[in-house]
């Protein structure tokens, strides 16, 4: 008898199928500017990076892929960012098909909503708000791109970069001027910086937060605890990250910039590691301190139920609260007049340490495979992949085949969630009712 797939297994398998289809399409000669079939590894890496909204690339997006190839990449980014479950359910709604309990359970798992009630309404909001925000972002970006690239290419560039930024993917088409340059030519452009950063932040705070804000507007006291934590941690990371970035780079990459360029570059350098992958200054020339800061921000990532990756803002808040509570010898975690439940503490700890162990093991393995690169380059690459960020010091295209497969694995597990990835291999079995005797051990 065929065993029914769990919700986590369904999502994990769905992403695999999308990556497989994307790989096949990118291997078609029509997808490559050379007119020849792209190698399986390069197509697989690009399809995985697109679907998992990472942004790491082994070939430049503009110089290697035709318009067809770019359309495939953008489609994978949109599906991967919003989640294929949400998009599938939306089409079912559009075709007036009944949404059953199984589909509602999948939606709940896919977008990390707290309850199954109202999931169909939430999907409608996700699609509507996503399309609206991406459309506004595209129009604003066209203000710069149309005069520079012409109407047709300028419109396409506006759409592509808006979706890529909102979905926290980090793919760009600026290779027309310099391959792998990202947005470096716009480092001091206020409009481009603000629009891209706004899209990254909005896409990274999560669909649950959108829904809460849309209901309660500016009445902050009525926000859910989840929303309050997400907004607080997000703002703190942006402000603290910007200050640290400036302090670490003021004598390096920011030295020859004017005040406007320094401010924009510092804030952008704090926002983009939250799983976006764009860069306005050369990431390969970062100081060691900035690299460590970037790794930390990439590890944290965005928020649950969003287009972003990482261990998530809520996880970090719960871990920090737990440590602070333990140091003060207090029971329970209290924040914003509420007490967190034990399941949240357990899940946060599990997610944090699974990601940390996976990243550590991958770093150790990659150090053995890539003896010619500094440790900081390896760390940047590994944490960028597992956090689905896309920031790189430039070694992605120069590493060995096995390291590329390792990064593909990390991007995939990072997108569906390391804990979900682990659960996809296990069956949900009923726990034993018999409890074993307790015995104390020494800790610390």
C-alpha positions as MATLAB code, in Angstrom:
seq = 'XXXXXXXXXXXXXXXXXXXXXXXXXXXXXXXXXXXXXXXXXXXXXXXXXXXXXXXXXXXXXXXXXXXXXXXXXXXXXXXXXXXXXXXXXXXXXXXXXXXXXXXXXXXXXXXXXXXXXXXXXXXXXXXXXXXXXXXXXXXXXXXXXXXXXXXXXXXXXXXXXXXXXXXXXXXXXXXXXXXXXXXXXXXXXXXXXXXXXXXXXXXXXXXXXXXXXXXXXXXXXXXXXXXXXXXXXXXXXXXXXXXXXXXXXXXXXXXXXXXXXXXXXXXXXXXXXXXXXXXXXXXXXXXXXXXXXXXXXXXXXXXXXXXXXXXXXXXXXXXXXXXXXXXXXXXXXXXXXXXXXXXXXXXXXXXXXXXXXXXXXXXXXXXXXXXXXXXXXXXXXXXXXXXXXXXXXXXXXXXXXXXXXXXXXXXXXXXXXXXXXXXXXXXXXXXXXXXXXXXXXXXX';
ca = [
       0.000    0.000    0.000;
       1.340    3.428   -0.909;
       2.065    5.554    2.127;
       0.480    9.000    2.090;
       2.915   11.883    2.087;
       2.937   14.244    5.042;
       2.557   18.007    4.555;
       6.299   18.556    4.903;
       7.095   15.743    2.463;
       4.606   17.123   -0.068;
       6.237   20.559    0.044;
       9.755   19.100   -0.121;
       8.840   16.917   -3.111;
       7.061   19.826   -4.801;
      10.190   21.978   -4.685;
      12.233   19.092   -6.093;
       9.846   18.724   -9.042;
       9.933   22.465   -9.762;
      13.737   22.432   -9.677;
      13.772   19.421  -12.021;
      11.471   21.134  -14.545;
      13.508   24.335  -14.308;
      16.728   22.409  -14.918;
      15.331   20.783  -18.063;
      14.107   24.124  -19.428;
      17.428   25.843  -18.757;
      19.288   23.048  -20.536;
      17.394   23.764  -23.761;
      19.542   25.480  -26.420;
      16.938   28.277  -26.664;
      17.755   29.263  -23.075;
      21.450   29.895  -23.753;
      22.915   32.829  -25.691;
      25.497   30.484  -27.200;
      22.710   28.432  -28.798;
      24.138   25.313  -27.173;
      22.768   23.276  -24.315;
      23.946   24.431  -20.880;
      25.635   21.749  -18.779;
      23.456   19.795  -16.351;
      25.323   21.087  -13.285;
      25.075   24.762  -14.277;
      21.393   24.392  -15.169;
      20.669   22.531  -11.917;
      22.572   25.085   -9.846;
      20.734   28.001  -11.482;
      17.325   26.310  -11.197;
      17.923   25.520   -7.525;
      19.190   29.019   -6.771;
      16.137   30.515   -8.528;
      13.517   28.248   -6.971;
      15.090   28.574   -3.525;
      15.312   32.383   -4.080;
      19.013   32.412   -3.247;
      20.871   34.315   -5.951;
      24.169   32.410   -6.040;
      25.203   32.005   -9.677;
      27.808   30.003  -11.569;
      27.180   31.949  -14.794;
      26.171   35.581  -15.227;
      22.413   35.890  -15.667;
      22.530   38.462  -18.494;
      25.502   37.225  -20.529;
      24.623   33.504  -20.381;
      20.820   33.359  -20.578;
      18.528   34.497  -23.395;
      15.203   36.208  -22.762;
      13.641   32.740  -22.599;
      16.177   31.633  -20.001;
      15.627   34.816  -17.995;
      11.851   34.225  -18.107;
      12.359   30.703  -16.782;
      14.536   32.052  -13.958;
      12.024   34.778  -13.088;
       9.148   32.267  -13.084;
      11.086   29.972  -10.747;
      11.835   32.940   -8.476;
       8.154   33.901   -8.296;
       7.017   30.346   -7.621;
       9.768   29.769   -5.066;
       9.208   33.096   -3.342;
       5.445   32.918   -2.904;
       5.387   29.137   -2.569;
       3.947   26.771   -5.159;
       1.192   25.786   -2.723;
      -0.096   29.370   -2.517;
       0.037   29.815   -6.285;
      -1.656   26.459   -6.895;
      -4.443   27.260   -4.435;
      -4.916   30.681   -6.026;
      -5.498   29.096   -9.431;
      -7.941   26.670   -7.813;
      -9.827   29.643   -6.371;
      -9.743   31.354   -9.776;
     -11.171   28.216  -11.421;
     -13.773   28.038   -8.611;
     -12.635   24.658   -7.369;
     -13.342   23.617   -3.792;
     -10.419   23.971   -1.375;
     -10.469   20.944    0.919;
      -8.964   20.351    4.340;
      -5.819   18.790    2.845;
      -5.115   21.903    0.771;
      -5.769   24.154    3.769;
      -3.310   22.126    5.843;
      -0.704   22.515    3.105;
      -1.273   26.271    3.018;
      -0.822   26.446    6.788;
       2.484   24.555    6.568;
       3.687   26.504    3.519;
       3.159   30.040    4.863;
       3.663   29.172    8.548;
       0.330   30.620    9.603;
      -0.682   30.055   13.209;
      -4.126   28.590   12.495;
      -5.893   26.769    9.701;
      -8.894   29.092    9.726;
      -8.726   31.889    7.164;
      -5.936   30.308    5.097;
      -7.793   30.684    1.802;
      -8.441   34.353    2.524;
      -4.750   34.732    3.381;
      -3.734   33.237    0.011;
      -5.898   35.813   -1.774;
      -4.168   38.566    0.178;
      -0.718   37.126   -0.522;
      -1.269   37.068   -4.283;
      -2.962   40.486   -4.371;
      -0.436   42.294   -2.173;
       2.518   40.588   -3.856;
       1.359   41.594   -7.320;
       0.594   45.145   -6.183;
       3.919   45.661   -4.397;
       5.940   44.122   -7.221;
       4.045   46.284   -9.722;
       4.730   49.494   -7.801;
       8.379   48.506   -7.386;
       8.704   47.816  -11.118;
       7.200   51.201  -12.048;
       9.563   53.045   -9.717;
      12.606   51.174  -11.035;
      11.549   51.970  -14.598;
      12.135   55.650  -13.817;
      15.865   54.843  -13.861;
      15.965   51.888  -16.231;
      13.887   53.196  -19.168;
      16.065   56.287  -19.823;
      19.182   54.118  -19.605;
      18.128   50.963  -21.464;
      15.191   52.087  -23.617;
      11.495   51.322  -23.242;
      11.400   47.581  -23.904;
      14.504   46.629  -21.970;
      13.814   49.237  -19.279;
      10.339   47.818  -18.597;
      11.710   44.266  -18.517;
      14.534   45.279  -16.165;
      12.054   47.004  -13.861;
       9.827   43.913  -13.671;
      12.723   41.470  -13.275;
      14.531   43.351  -10.501;
      11.316   44.177   -8.640;
      10.258   40.519   -8.456;
      13.810   39.426   -7.681;
      14.053   41.923   -4.802;
      10.587   41.262   -3.367;
      11.169   37.498   -3.432;
      14.586   38.071   -1.823;
      16.284   36.303   -4.751;
      19.092   38.717   -5.656;
      19.298   37.836   -9.376;
      20.177   40.807  -11.598;
      20.613   41.658  -15.278;
      23.415   44.211  -14.939;
      25.955   41.895  -16.562;
      25.359   43.893  -19.734;
      27.991   46.334  -18.449;
      30.060   44.086  -16.201;
      29.384   40.413  -15.374;
      28.535   39.703  -11.732;
      28.427   43.452  -10.994;
      24.963   43.395   -9.384;
      23.857   46.972   -8.513;
      27.324   48.463   -7.952;
      26.758   51.168  -10.565;
      23.827   52.442   -8.467;
      25.587   52.548   -5.076;
      24.694   56.236   -4.574;
      21.344   56.295   -6.388;
      18.697   57.127   -3.772;
      15.722   55.827   -5.774;
      17.244   52.468   -6.705;
      18.560   51.862   -3.177;
      15.326   52.790   -1.401;
      13.079   50.821   -3.759;
      15.222   47.661   -3.682;
      15.612   47.837    0.118;
      11.882   48.438    0.628;
      11.024   45.425   -1.551;
      13.512   43.232    0.333;
      12.184   44.282    3.751;
       8.500   43.968    2.842;
       9.074   40.579    1.246;
      11.079   39.418    4.248;
       8.758   40.294    7.145;
       6.276   37.563    6.278;
       2.731   37.081    5.048;
       1.334   36.732    8.579;
       2.663   40.177    9.461;
       1.131   41.667    6.315;
      -2.247   40.243    7.242;
      -2.025   41.536   10.803;
      -1.004   45.033    9.704;
      -3.723   45.141    7.021;
      -6.352   44.347    9.657;
      -5.183   46.599   12.513;
      -3.454   49.328   10.434;
      -1.436   51.599   12.776;
      -2.957   50.276   16.017;
       0.288   48.688   17.205;
      -1.153   47.573   20.560;
      -3.564   45.259   18.736;
      -0.835   43.525   16.748;
      -0.171   39.855   17.431;
       2.893   39.029   19.504;
       4.421   37.481   16.384;
       4.100   40.771   14.484;
       5.575   42.817   17.328;
       8.601   40.534   17.588;
       9.198   40.483   13.820;
       9.009   44.264   13.462;
      11.179   44.879   16.539;
      13.932   42.463   15.512;
      13.853   43.620   11.880;
      14.252   47.284   12.824;
      16.993   46.472   15.350;
      18.991   44.427   12.847;
      18.747   47.129   10.172;
      19.834   49.943   12.504;
      22.553   48.004   14.332;
      23.757   46.383   11.116;
      24.019   49.730    9.326;
      26.083   51.294   12.132;
      28.396   48.278   12.334;
      28.804   48.171    8.546;
      29.812   51.821    8.495;
      32.298   51.399   11.344;
      33.892   48.348    9.719;
      34.123   49.823    6.205;
      34.668   53.555    6.810;
      38.413   53.201    6.182;
      37.974   50.647    3.422;
      35.210   50.594    0.777;
      33.451   53.724    2.099;
      36.609   55.821    2.324;
      36.282   57.521   -1.074;
      32.497   57.994   -1.003;
      30.559   61.132   -0.121;
      28.159   61.131    2.841;
      25.170   60.084    0.728;
      27.044   57.123   -0.718;
      28.289   56.046    2.715;
      24.812   56.119    4.263;
      23.131   54.293    1.369;
      25.900   51.674    1.137;
      25.868   51.061    4.898;
      22.112   50.598    5.117;
      22.041   48.471    1.947;
      24.881   46.367    3.342;
      22.770   45.671    6.441;
      19.504   44.969    4.572;
      20.654   42.735    1.711;
      22.223   39.953    3.867;
      18.694   39.384    5.206;
      18.539   36.835    2.330;
      18.355   39.174   -0.688;
      21.777   38.799   -2.332;
      22.085   42.119   -4.167;
      25.160   44.244   -3.532;
      26.047   47.858   -4.319;
      29.727   47.558   -3.371;
      32.302   44.816   -3.945;
      31.596   42.053   -1.406;
      34.900   40.381   -2.233;
      36.725   43.419   -0.808;
      34.913   43.396    2.565;
      37.033   43.582    5.705;
      37.088   40.467    7.882;
      34.843   42.214   10.417;
      32.249   43.005    7.737;
      32.355   39.438    6.495;
      31.623   38.158    9.995;
      28.780   40.684   10.354;
      27.368   39.568    7.006;
      27.561   35.894    8.009;
      25.640   36.633   11.231;
      22.942   38.550    9.358;
      22.679   35.798    6.738;
      22.325   33.186    9.477;
      19.436   35.095   11.085;
      17.710   35.889    7.783;
      14.137   37.120    7.489;
      10.893   36.147    9.196;
       8.668   33.027    9.139;
       6.178   32.663    6.303;
       8.049   35.109    4.072;
      10.138   34.989    0.906;
      13.286   35.044    3.060;
      15.453   32.265    4.502;
      17.693   31.900    7.544;
      16.771   30.682   11.029;
      14.325   33.626   11.188;
      13.946   36.676   13.429;
      11.484   35.027   15.817;
      13.882   32.130   16.413;
      16.698   34.482   17.404;
      14.434   36.458   19.728;
      13.252   33.297   21.493;
      16.834   32.010   21.868;
      18.057   35.325   23.303;
      15.083   35.558   25.678;
      15.703   32.008   26.840;
      19.375   32.731   27.558;
      18.507   35.971   29.385;
      15.815   34.226   31.427;
      18.206   31.410   32.375;
      20.906   33.852   33.453;
      18.395   35.594   35.715;
      17.146   32.215   37.007;
      13.557   32.996   35.967;
      10.951   30.602   34.662;
       9.021   31.381   31.508;
       9.798   33.776   28.656;
       7.898   37.045   28.867;
       7.796   39.741   26.201;
       5.337   42.509   25.332;
       3.084   41.462   28.208;
       2.815   37.857   27.013;
       4.441   34.541   27.922;
       5.808   32.264   25.210;
       4.748   28.628   25.191;
       7.193   25.748   25.684;
       6.699   24.451   22.126;
       8.032   27.742   20.706;
      11.166   27.448   22.844;
      11.707   23.833   21.794;
      11.194   24.544   18.088;
      13.412   27.651   18.122;
      16.239   25.725   19.793;
      15.912   22.872   17.311;
      15.894   25.149   14.250;
      18.846   27.176   15.549;
      21.103   24.223   16.285;
      20.178   22.185   13.203;
      21.108   25.147   10.998;
      24.286   25.799   12.971;
      25.382   22.152   12.851;
      24.540   21.852    9.146;
      26.448   25.044    8.300;
      29.418   23.983   10.445;
      29.576   20.521    8.878;
      29.273   21.978    5.362;
      32.000   24.548    6.091;
      34.328   21.823    7.350;
      33.649   19.663    4.292;
      34.069   22.554    1.872;
      37.355   23.563    3.525;
      38.619   20.071    2.696;
      37.422   20.362   -0.898;
      38.606   23.935   -1.486;
      42.110   24.285   -0.050;
      42.909   27.339   -2.164;
      40.334   29.715   -0.645;
      40.417   31.609    2.689;
      38.178   30.387    5.505;
      36.131   33.609    5.416;
      35.301   33.002    1.728;
      34.104   29.487    2.562;
      31.972   30.750    5.456;
      30.393   33.440    3.256;
      29.531   30.866    0.592;
      28.112   28.252    2.974;
      26.020   30.619    5.096;
      24.843   32.399    1.948;
      23.583   29.091    0.546;
      21.878   27.741    3.664;
      20.379   31.173    4.391;
      19.222   31.435    0.738;
      20.949   34.816    0.493;
      23.123   34.890   -2.617;
      25.943   37.108   -1.373;
      29.317   35.782   -2.499;
      32.932   36.878   -2.521;
      33.077   35.606   -6.102;
      34.268   32.030   -5.605;
      30.996   30.305   -6.603;
      31.991   29.826  -10.231;
      35.562   28.728   -9.352;
      34.855   25.995   -6.799;
      34.928   22.276   -7.576;
      31.994   20.241   -8.830;
      31.424   18.583   -5.463;
      31.334   21.938   -3.678;
      28.685   23.125   -6.123;
      26.569   20.066   -5.365;
      27.044   20.790   -1.677;
      25.773   24.351   -2.167;
      22.786   23.017   -4.135;
      21.914   20.775   -1.187;
      22.287   23.688    1.259;
      20.095   26.001   -0.842;
      17.378   23.371   -1.079;
      17.385   22.487    2.619;
      17.576   26.190    3.513;
      14.499   27.043    1.432;
      12.187   24.367    2.782;
      13.715   24.781    6.247;
      16.406   22.591    7.764;
      13.985   21.261   10.381;
      11.353   20.527    7.727;
      14.033   18.886    5.591;
      14.951   16.582    8.474;
      11.287   15.836    9.230;
      10.643   14.913    5.596;
      12.688   11.738    6.143;
      10.874   10.700    9.307;
       7.400    9.351    9.927;
       5.136   10.848   12.542;
       4.859    8.078   15.070;
       2.860    8.180   18.246;
       5.140    8.648   21.225;
       5.476    5.977   23.875;
       3.246    6.381   26.917;
       5.947    4.819   29.111;
       8.409    7.295   30.629;
      11.858    6.156   31.702;
      13.355    6.988   35.107;
      14.995   10.425   35.492;
      18.687   10.716   36.347;
      20.614   13.989   36.633;
      23.891   14.748   34.848;
      26.373   17.584   35.295;
      26.057   20.514   32.867;
      28.595   23.325   32.501;
];
